[in-house]
């Protein structure tokens, strides 16, 4: 007998073009986005220091979301769009 | 997006060990930032609104067929009714909408919730066709981005949507609002709440242990549904749906992402002041999310507790205000790391550089407390701490022509 599947599939997705990856981080502006879940602030500060030590001319900078559990707001996203060549973000806790 | 995984846990461990994990991962982080991404191919597999009908051996309905449901990941572990064509069609007819109509997409899978697919899960959960209009409204809520179903489905926190029916439809459908409203009984509560769970599992993709990362979860994740006890509302107190802008003749569904109910026992107080002392004292606990972020809280007042409070002229807003003002814990009761890493960091304006006898609030704003009257005789109320990244939403239950469904 045929039974109806309860599973829902998603609508078809489109392939989005993503920005080309840099070959090196040398001289690049690296956004370090804090998701506000402790201790990511300490992690990002540590990463900032390590990237400066390791990558010649790298310009890592720190920025934080406003509210835990919610997407970064448009101000943060615009700042990253304008000031970062690549972004490192943290997920979960 | 390229991902580098750090070994769990990070929270609750010494900072040195966390930073050591970063140092170990640094090469990989740099490599991932400088390596071309493999972009996932577009998913264009079939029509997402068309139901899939699968040939299955139903001769052993309560044996091998159930094992098949489990193997396919469709099951909550309890026996499920097979969704045959006749049963699904009858369930669809319960809401008067076309089977292929899309009600919403449920996160995180963004599975398409058609009427027929909602009906299929309703059949499996043990619902009756007359339950369908409630489920349609519930799916509309869960598909609303403001409900943040994606977060509810994936978090380690013990949160799940509680479905609250308000209005004449609660009586029509026999949704229990009285004695044992959160408990078992021959009501519609069990099947409705279970259908919500199956919709989250089978359409939203919230499979426990995989997408659903709940550390412990709670029993309400099997089924979680009550009705407002409108008959027991104190005179002058608005119904839940009235507070949310709906007319008395419109039945509504409200969904609140919350923890399991916590008891508030007061057999002695005869005044609003006494009752609120017990309520705010019960709510003042240091392990809830609403301490560190904007999160709602649901207070379910028993009719007798509500009558005592209202008897002294107190309103629902007075209750909210009392919880904000008086349900507080001194900062010195918190563990030092939680003070430093949570209170100071997340709410610096309230707590940074403040003395340790500073009182810590349980909700950030009085309006974050939702007050509902439910339950039967007795001196127990309950409160449900919220999660944070969700807001309770309300939808009317309407017929296809837009008139109230009661």
Coordinates of C-alpha atoms in Angstrom, one line a residue:
Chain A
X1 CA 0.0 0.0 0.0
X2 CA 1.2 3.5 -0.7
X3 CA 1.7 5.8 2.2
X4 CA 2.4 9.5 2.1
X5 CA 5.8 10.6 3.2
X6 CA 5.7 13.2 6.0
X7 CA 9.0 14.6 5.1
X8 CA 9.3 18.1 3.6
X9 CA 11.8 19.0 1.0
X10 CA 13.1 22.5 0.4
X11 CA 12.3 24.6 -2.6
X12 CA 15.0 24.4 -5.3
X13 CA 18.1 26.4 -4.4
X14 CA 20.2 28.6 -6.7
X15 CA 23.9 28.5 -6.9
X16 CA 25.2 31.8 -5.7
X17 CA 28.5 33.2 -6.9
X18 CA 30.9 33.6 -4.0
X19 CA 33.8 35.9 -3.9
X20 CA 37.1 34.5 -5.0
X21 CA 39.3 33.4 -2.2
X22 CA 42.6 35.2 -1.7
X23 CA 45.8 33.1 -2.3
X24 CA 47.3 34.6 0.8
X25 CA 46.2 36.7 3.8
X26 CA 49.3 38.9 3.5
X27 CA 48.2 42.6 3.8
X28 CA 44.5 41.7 4.0
X29 CA 41.9 43.2 6.4
X30 CA 40.6 40.2 8.5
X31 CA 37.3 40.8 10.3
X32 CA 37.0 38.8 13.5
X33 CA 33.3 38.6 14.3
X34 CA 32.3 37.9 17.9
X35 CA 29.0 36.0 18.2
X36 CA 28.8 37.2 21.9
X37 CA 29.0 33.7 23.3
X38 CA 31.7 33.6 25.9
X39 CA 34.7 33.1 25.6
X40 CA 34.6 34.0 21.9
X41 CA 35.9 37.5 22.8
X42 CA 39.0 36.0 24.2
X43 CA 39.3 33.6 21.3
X44 CA 39.1 36.5 18.8
X45 CA 41.5 38.6 20.7
X46 CA 43.9 35.7 20.7
X47 CA 43.4 35.1 17.0
X48 CA 44.0 38.8 16.3
X49 CA 47.4 38.6 18.0
X50 CA 48.4 35.3 16.3
X51 CA 47.4 36.6 12.9
X52 CA 49.5 39.7 13.4
X53 CA 52.5 37.7 14.4
X54 CA 52.2 35.2 11.6
X55 CA 50.9 37.0 8.5
X56 CA 53.0 39.9 7.2
X57 CA 51.0 43.1 6.9
X58 CA 47.7 41.4 8.0
X59 CA 45.2 43.8 9.5
X60 CA 42.9 41.8 11.7
X61 CA 40.2 43.8 13.5
X62 CA 37.6 42.8 16.1
X63 CA 33.8 43.5 15.8
X64 CA 30.9 42.1 17.8
X65 CA 27.3 41.2 17.2
X66 CA 24.9 43.1 19.5
X67 CA 22.7 40.3 20.7
X68 CA 23.4 36.6 21.4
X69 CA 21.2 34.1 19.4
X70 CA 20.3 36.7 16.8
X71 CA 21.8 37.5 13.4
X72 CA 24.4 40.3 13.2
X73 CA 22.5 43.4 12.3
X74 CA 22.8 45.5 9.2
X75 CA 25.3 47.9 10.7
X76 CA 27.7 45.1 11.5
X77 CA 27.3 43.5 8.1
X78 CA 27.8 46.8 6.3
X79 CA 31.0 47.5 8.4
X80 CA 32.3 44.0 7.4
X81 CA 31.4 44.6 3.8
X82 CA 33.3 47.8 3.7
X83 CA 36.3 47.1 5.9
X84 CA 37.0 43.4 5.6
X85 CA 38.6 41.3 2.9
X86 CA 37.9 38.0 4.7
X87 CA 35.9 37.3 7.9
X88 CA 36.3 34.8 10.7
X89 CA 33.2 34.0 12.7
X90 CA 32.4 31.8 15.6
X91 CA 29.4 29.5 15.8
X92 CA 27.9 27.6 18.8
X93 CA 29.5 27.6 22.2
Chain B
X1 CA 31.4 29.1 4.1
X2 CA 34.5 27.2 5.1
X3 CA 34.4 25.6 8.5
X4 CA 37.1 24.7 11.0
X5 CA 35.8 22.6 13.9
X6 CA 37.2 23.1 17.4
X7 CA 36.8 20.1 19.7
X8 CA 33.8 20.5 22.1
X9 CA 33.6 21.9 24.8
X10 CA 34.7 25.5 24.8
X11 CA 32.4 26.8 27.5
X12 CA 33.1 25.9 31.1
X13 CA 36.8 25.0 30.4
X14 CA 39.9 26.9 31.3
X15 CA 40.8 29.7 28.9
X16 CA 44.3 28.3 28.4
X17 CA 42.9 25.1 27.0
X18 CA 40.5 27.0 24.7
X19 CA 43.4 29.1 23.3
X20 CA 45.5 26.0 22.9
X21 CA 42.8 24.7 20.6
X22 CA 42.9 27.9 18.6
X23 CA 46.7 27.5 18.2
X24 CA 46.3 24.0 17.0
X25 CA 43.6 25.0 14.5
X26 CA 45.4 28.1 13.2
X27 CA 47.0 26.5 10.2
X28 CA 43.7 25.1 9.1
X29 CA 41.9 28.4 9.6
X30 CA 44.4 30.2 7.4
X31 CA 44.3 27.4 4.8
X32 CA 40.5 27.5 4.6
X33 CA 40.5 31.2 4.1
X34 CA 42.9 30.9 1.2
X35 CA 41.5 27.7 -0.5
X36 CA 38.8 28.0 -3.2
X37 CA 35.4 27.0 -1.9
X38 CA 33.5 24.0 -3.3
X39 CA 30.2 25.6 -3.8
X40 CA 27.3 23.2 -3.4
X41 CA 25.5 22.4 -6.6
X42 CA 22.0 23.8 -6.9
X43 CA 19.3 21.6 -5.5
X44 CA 16.6 21.2 -8.1
X45 CA 15.4 17.7 -7.3
X46 CA 11.7 17.7 -8.1
X47 CA 8.7 19.7 -7.1
X48 CA 9.0 20.4 -3.4
X49 CA 5.3 20.9 -3.1
X50 CA 4.4 17.5 -4.4
X51 CA 3.9 14.7 -1.9
X52 CA 5.9 11.6 -2.2
X53 CA 3.9 8.4 -2.0
X54 CA 5.9 5.3 -1.0
X55 CA 4.9 1.7 -1.4
X56 CA 5.2 0.0 2.0
X57 CA 4.1 -3.3 3.5
X58 CA 1.4 -2.5 6.0
X59 CA 0.4 -6.0 6.8
X60 CA 2.3 -5.7 10.2
X61 CA 1.0 -2.3 11.0
X62 CA 2.1 -2.2 14.6
X63 CA 5.4 -4.1 14.1
X64 CA 7.6 -4.0 11.0
X65 CA 5.8 -0.9 9.6
X66 CA 6.7 1.0 12.8
X67 CA 10.3 -0.2 12.4
X68 CA 10.2 1.2 8.9
X69 CA 9.0 4.6 10.2
X70 CA 11.9 4.6 12.7
X71 CA 14.4 3.6 10.1
X72 CA 13.3 6.5 7.9
X73 CA 13.7 8.9 10.8
X74 CA 10.0 9.8 10.8
X75 CA 9.2 8.6 14.3
X76 CA 9.2 10.1 17.8
X77 CA 9.5 6.6 19.2
X78 CA 5.8 6.1 19.9
X79 CA 3.4 4.1 17.7
X80 CA 2.2 6.1 14.7
X81 CA -0.8 5.7 12.5
X82 CA 0.0 4.9 8.9
X83 CA -0.7 7.8 6.6
X84 CA -2.9 6.1 4.0
X85 CA -4.4 8.0 1.1
X86 CA -7.9 7.8 2.7
X87 CA -6.7 9.1 6.1
X88 CA -4.6 11.9 4.6
X89 CA -7.5 13.0 2.4
X90 CA -9.9 13.1 5.3
X91 CA -7.4 15.1 7.3
X92 CA -6.9 17.6 4.4
X93 CA -10.6 18.0 4.2
X94 CA -10.6 19.1 7.8
X95 CA -9.2 22.5 6.9
X96 CA -10.9 23.1 3.6
X97 CA -7.7 24.1 1.8
X98 CA -6.2 22.5 -1.3
X99 CA -3.7 19.8 -0.5
X100 CA -0.9 21.4 -2.5
X101 CA -1.3 24.8 -0.9
X102 CA 2.0 25.9 0.7
X103 CA 1.5 27.2 4.3
X104 CA 5.2 27.9 5.0
X105 CA 8.7 26.6 5.1
X106 CA 10.0 25.1 8.4
X107 CA 13.6 25.7 9.5
X108 CA 16.3 24.7 9.6
X109 CA 15.7 22.4 6.6
X110 CA 13.3 24.9 5.1
X111 CA 11.0 22.0 4.3
X112 CA 7.9 23.0 2.5
X113 CA 4.8 22.5 4.6
X114 CA 2.0 21.9 2.2
X115 CA -1.5 21.2 3.5
X116 CA -1.2 17.6 2.5
X117 CA 2.2 17.2 4.3
X118 CA 0.8 18.8 7.5
X119 CA -2.1 16.4 7.2
X120 CA 0.2 13.5 6.9
X121 CA 2.1 14.3 10.1
X122 CA -1.3 15.0 11.8
X123 CA -2.5 11.5 10.8
X124 CA 0.7 9.9 12.2
X125 CA 0.4 11.9 15.4
X126 CA -3.2 10.6 16.0
X127 CA -5.0 13.9 15.2
X128 CA -8.5 14.2 13.9
X129 CA -9.5 16.2 10.9
X130 CA -11.0 19.0 13.0
X131 CA -7.6 19.6 14.4
X132 CA -6.2 20.7 11.1
X133 CA -7.2 24.5 11.3
X134 CA -5.2 24.7 14.5
X135 CA -2.2 23.1 12.9
X136 CA -2.4 25.4 9.9
X137 CA -2.2 28.4 12.2
X138 CA 0.7 26.8 14.2
X139 CA 2.7 26.2 11.0
X140 CA 2.1 29.8 10.0
X141 CA 3.7 30.8 13.3
X142 CA 6.6 28.4 13.1
X143 CA 7.3 29.6 9.5
X144 CA 7.5 33.2 10.6
X145 CA 11.1 34.3 10.9
X146 CA 10.3 36.2 14.1
X147 CA 9.6 32.9 15.8
X148 CA 13.2 31.8 15.1
X149 CA 12.3 28.1 14.7
X150 CA 15.8 27.5 13.4
X151 CA 17.3 28.4 16.8
X152 CA 14.6 26.5 18.7
X153 CA 15.3 23.4 16.7
X154 CA 19.1 23.4 17.0
X155 CA 20.0 24.8 20.4
X156 CA 21.4 22.9 23.4
X157 CA 18.8 24.7 25.6
X158 CA 15.7 22.8 26.6
X159 CA 13.2 24.8 24.6
X160 CA 10.2 23.7 22.5
X161 CA 7.1 25.5 21.3
X162 CA 4.1 25.4 23.7
X163 CA 0.9 25.7 21.8
X164 CA -1.8 27.7 23.6
X165 CA -5.4 27.7 22.2
X166 CA -7.5 30.7 23.2
X167 CA -11.2 31.2 22.4
X168 CA -14.3 29.2 21.6
X169 CA -12.4 26.6 19.5
X170 CA -10.7 25.3 22.6
X171 CA -14.0 24.0 23.8
X172 CA -15.1 22.7 20.4
X173 CA -11.9 20.7 20.1
X174 CA -11.9 19.6 23.7
X175 CA -8.5 21.1 24.4
X176 CA -8.0 20.9 28.1
X177 CA -7.7 24.2 30.0
X178 CA -8.7 22.9 33.4
X179 CA -7.4 20.4 35.8
X180 CA -4.1 18.8 34.6
X181 CA -3.9 21.1 31.6
X182 CA -0.3 20.2 31.0
X183 CA -0.9 16.5 31.7
X184 CA -2.5 13.5 30.1
X185 CA -6.1 12.9 29.5
X186 CA -8.7 12.2 26.8
X187 CA -8.3 15.7 25.3
X188 CA -6.9 17.0 22.1
X189 CA -3.8 18.4 23.8
X190 CA -1.7 15.3 23.3
X191 CA -2.4 14.8 19.6
X192 CA -2.0 18.5 18.7
X193 CA 1.3 18.9 20.6
X194 CA 2.6 15.7 19.1
X195 CA 1.7 16.8 15.6
X196 CA 3.7 20.0 16.2
X197 CA 6.7 17.8 17.2
X198 CA 6.4 15.7 14.1
X199 CA 6.1 18.7 11.8
X200 CA 9.3 20.1 13.4
X201 CA 11.0 16.7 12.9
X202 CA 9.8 15.7 9.4
X203 CA 9.4 19.0 7.7
X204 CA 11.8 21.2 9.7
X205 CA 14.4 18.5 9.9
X206 CA 15.0 18.8 13.7
X207 CA 16.3 15.2 14.2
X208 CA 17.4 14.7 17.8
X209 CA 21.1 14.3 18.3
X210 CA 21.8 15.6 14.8
X211 CA 20.2 18.9 14.2
X212 CA 18.4 19.0 17.5
X213 CA 21.4 19.4 19.9
X214 CA 19.4 19.7 23.1
X215 CA 21.6 18.7 26.0
X216 CA 18.7 17.1 27.9
X217 CA 15.5 18.5 26.2
X218 CA 12.3 18.1 28.2
X219 CA 9.2 15.9 28.2
X220 CA 7.2 18.7 26.5
X221 CA 9.2 18.0 23.4
X222 CA 6.9 15.0 22.9
X223 CA 3.7 17.1 23.2
X224 CA 3.1 20.5 24.6
X225 CA -0.3 22.1 24.3
X226 CA -2.8 23.8 26.7
X227 CA -5.9 26.0 26.3
X228 CA -6.5 29.2 28.2
X229 CA -9.1 28.8 31.0
X230 CA -11.2 31.7 29.9
X231 CA -14.1 30.8 32.2
X232 CA -11.8 31.2 35.2
X233 CA -10.3 34.6 34.2
X234 CA -10.9 37.2 36.9
X235 CA -13.4 39.9 36.0
X236 CA -11.7 42.6 34.0
X237 CA -8.6 40.6 33.1
X238 CA -8.2 40.3 29.3
X239 CA -7.9 37.0 27.5
X240 CA -4.6 36.2 25.9
X241 CA -6.0 36.8 22.4
X242 CA -7.5 40.1 23.5
X243 CA -4.1 41.3 24.7
X244 CA -2.7 40.3 21.3
X245 CA -5.3 42.3 19.4
X246 CA -8.0 39.7 18.5
X247 CA -11.7 40.0 18.9
X248 CA -13.5 37.7 21.4
X249 CA -15.2 35.7 18.6
X250 CA -11.8 34.9 16.9
X251 CA -10.1 31.8 18.3
X252 CA -6.3 32.0 18.2
X253 CA -3.2 29.9 18.5
X254 CA -0.2 31.3 20.4
X255 CA 3.1 29.6 20.4
X256 CA 5.7 30.2 23.0
X257 CA 9.2 28.7 23.0
X258 CA 9.7 27.6 26.5
X259 CA 11.2 25.3 29.1
X260 CA 9.3 22.7 31.0
X261 CA 6.8 24.1 33.6
X262 CA 8.2 24.9 37.0
X263 CA 5.8 24.7 40.0
X264 CA 4.8 27.6 42.2
X265 CA 3.1 26.3 45.4
X266 CA 1.2 28.7 47.7
X267 CA -1.6 27.3 49.8
X268 CA -1.6 30.0 52.4
X269 CA -1.6 33.5 50.9
X270 CA -4.9 35.4 50.9
X271 CA -3.7 38.6 49.4
X272 CA -2.1 39.7 46.1
X273 CA 1.0 40.8 48.0
X274 CA 1.4 37.4 49.6
X275 CA 0.8 35.6 46.4
X276 CA 3.2 37.7 44.4
X277 CA 5.8 37.2 47.1
X278 CA 5.6 33.5 46.4
X279 CA 5.5 33.9 42.7
X280 CA 8.4 36.3 42.4
X281 CA 10.4 34.2 44.9
X282 CA 9.8 31.1 42.9
X283 CA 10.9 32.7 39.7
X284 CA 14.1 34.2 41.2
X285 CA 16.6 31.5 40.1
X286 CA 20.0 32.0 38.6
X287 CA 20.0 29.4 35.8
X288 CA 17.7 30.9 33.3
X289 CA 18.4 32.4 29.9
X290 CA 16.3 35.6 30.5
X291 CA 18.9 36.8 33.0
X292 CA 21.5 37.4 30.3
X293 CA 19.4 38.3 27.2
X294 CA 16.0 39.6 26.3
X295 CA 13.8 36.5 26.6
X296 CA 10.1 36.1 27.4
X297 CA 8.7 34.2 30.3
X298 CA 5.3 32.5 30.6
X299 CA 3.4 32.6 33.9
X300 CA 0.5 30.2 34.0
X301 CA -1.7 31.2 36.9
X302 CA -4.1 28.8 38.4
X303 CA -7.7 30.2 38.7
X304 CA -7.4 30.3 42.5
X305 CA -4.1 32.2 42.5
X306 CA -5.4 34.5 39.8
X307 CA -8.5 35.2 41.8
X308 CA -6.5 36.0 44.9
X309 CA -4.3 38.5 43.0
X310 CA -7.2 40.1 41.1
X311 CA -9.3 40.2 44.3
X312 CA -7.0 43.0 45.6
X313 CA -7.5 44.9 42.3
X314 CA -4.2 43.8 40.7
X315 CA -4.1 43.5 36.9
X316 CA -2.0 41.4 34.6
X317 CA 0.3 44.4 34.1
X318 CA 0.7 44.6 37.9
X319 CA 1.8 41.0 37.9
X320 CA 4.3 41.7 35.1
X321 CA 5.7 44.7 37.0
X322 CA 6.0 42.7 40.2
X323 CA 8.0 40.0 38.4
X324 CA 10.3 42.6 36.9
X325 CA 10.7 44.5 40.1
X326 CA 10.8 41.7 42.7
X327 CA 11.9 38.5 41.1
X328 CA 15.6 39.3 41.6
X329 CA 18.7 37.6 42.9
X330 CA 21.7 39.4 44.4
X331 CA 24.8 39.2 42.2
X332 CA 26.8 37.5 44.9
X333 CA 24.7 34.4 44.5
X334 CA 26.1 33.9 41.0
X335 CA 29.4 32.0 40.3
X336 CA 32.3 34.3 39.7
X337 CA 32.9 33.2 36.1
X338 CA 29.2 33.8 35.3
X339 CA 29.4 37.3 36.7
X340 CA 32.5 38.0 34.7
X341 CA 31.7 36.3 31.4
X342 CA 27.9 36.7 31.3
X343 CA 26.6 39.6 33.5
X344 CA 29.4 42.0 33.0
X345 CA 30.0 41.2 29.4
X346 CA 26.5 40.9 28.1
X347 CA 24.7 43.5 30.2
X348 CA 27.5 46.0 31.2
X349 CA 25.1 48.9 31.7
X350 CA 23.3 46.9 34.4
X351 CA 26.1 45.1 36.1
X352 CA 29.6 46.1 35.2
X353 CA 31.5 47.5 38.1
X354 CA 28.4 47.3 40.4
X355 CA 28.6 46.0 44.0
X356 CA 27.9 42.3 44.6
X357 CA 24.7 43.1 46.4
X358 CA 23.3 44.5 43.1
X359 CA 20.0 42.7 42.4
X360 CA 19.9 40.8 39.1
X361 CA 16.6 40.8 37.2
X362 CA 15.0 37.7 35.8
X363 CA 13.5 39.4 32.8
X364 CA 14.9 42.5 31.1
X365 CA 11.5 44.2 30.7
X366 CA 8.0 43.8 32.4
X367 CA 6.4 43.3 29.0
X368 CA 8.5 40.1 28.5
X369 CA 6.2 38.3 30.9
X370 CA 3.2 36.6 29.4
X371 CA 0.4 35.9 31.8
X372 CA -2.2 33.1 31.1
X373 CA -4.8 31.6 33.4
X374 CA -5.2 27.8 33.1
X375 CA -5.6 24.8 35.3
X376 CA -8.3 23.6 37.8
X377 CA -8.9 23.7 41.5
X378 CA -5.8 23.9 43.7
X379 CA -3.0 26.2 44.8
X380 CA -0.4 25.6 42.2
X381 CA 0.7 27.9 39.4
X382 CA 3.6 27.4 37.0
X383 CA 6.1 29.4 35.1
X384 CA 8.0 28.6 32.0
X385 CA 11.3 30.3 31.5
X386 CA 11.9 31.3 27.9
X387 CA 14.8 30.8 25.5
X388 CA 15.7 34.1 24.1
X389 CA 16.0 34.0 20.4
X390 CA 12.2 33.7 19.9
X391 CA 9.1 35.7 20.5
X392 CA 5.7 34.3 21.2
X393 CA 3.5 34.8 18.2
X394 CA -0.3 34.6 17.8
X395 CA -2.4 33.7 14.7
X396 CA -6.1 33.6 14.3
X397 CA -7.7 30.3 13.3
X398 CA -9.7 31.2 10.2
X399 CA -11.8 29.4 7.6
X400 CA -10.7 29.7 4.0
X401 CA -13.2 32.6 3.5
X402 CA -11.5 34.5 6.4
X403 CA -14.3 34.0 9.0
X404 CA -13.4 32.8 12.5
X405 CA -13.2 29.0 12.8
X406 CA -14.9 28.1 16.1

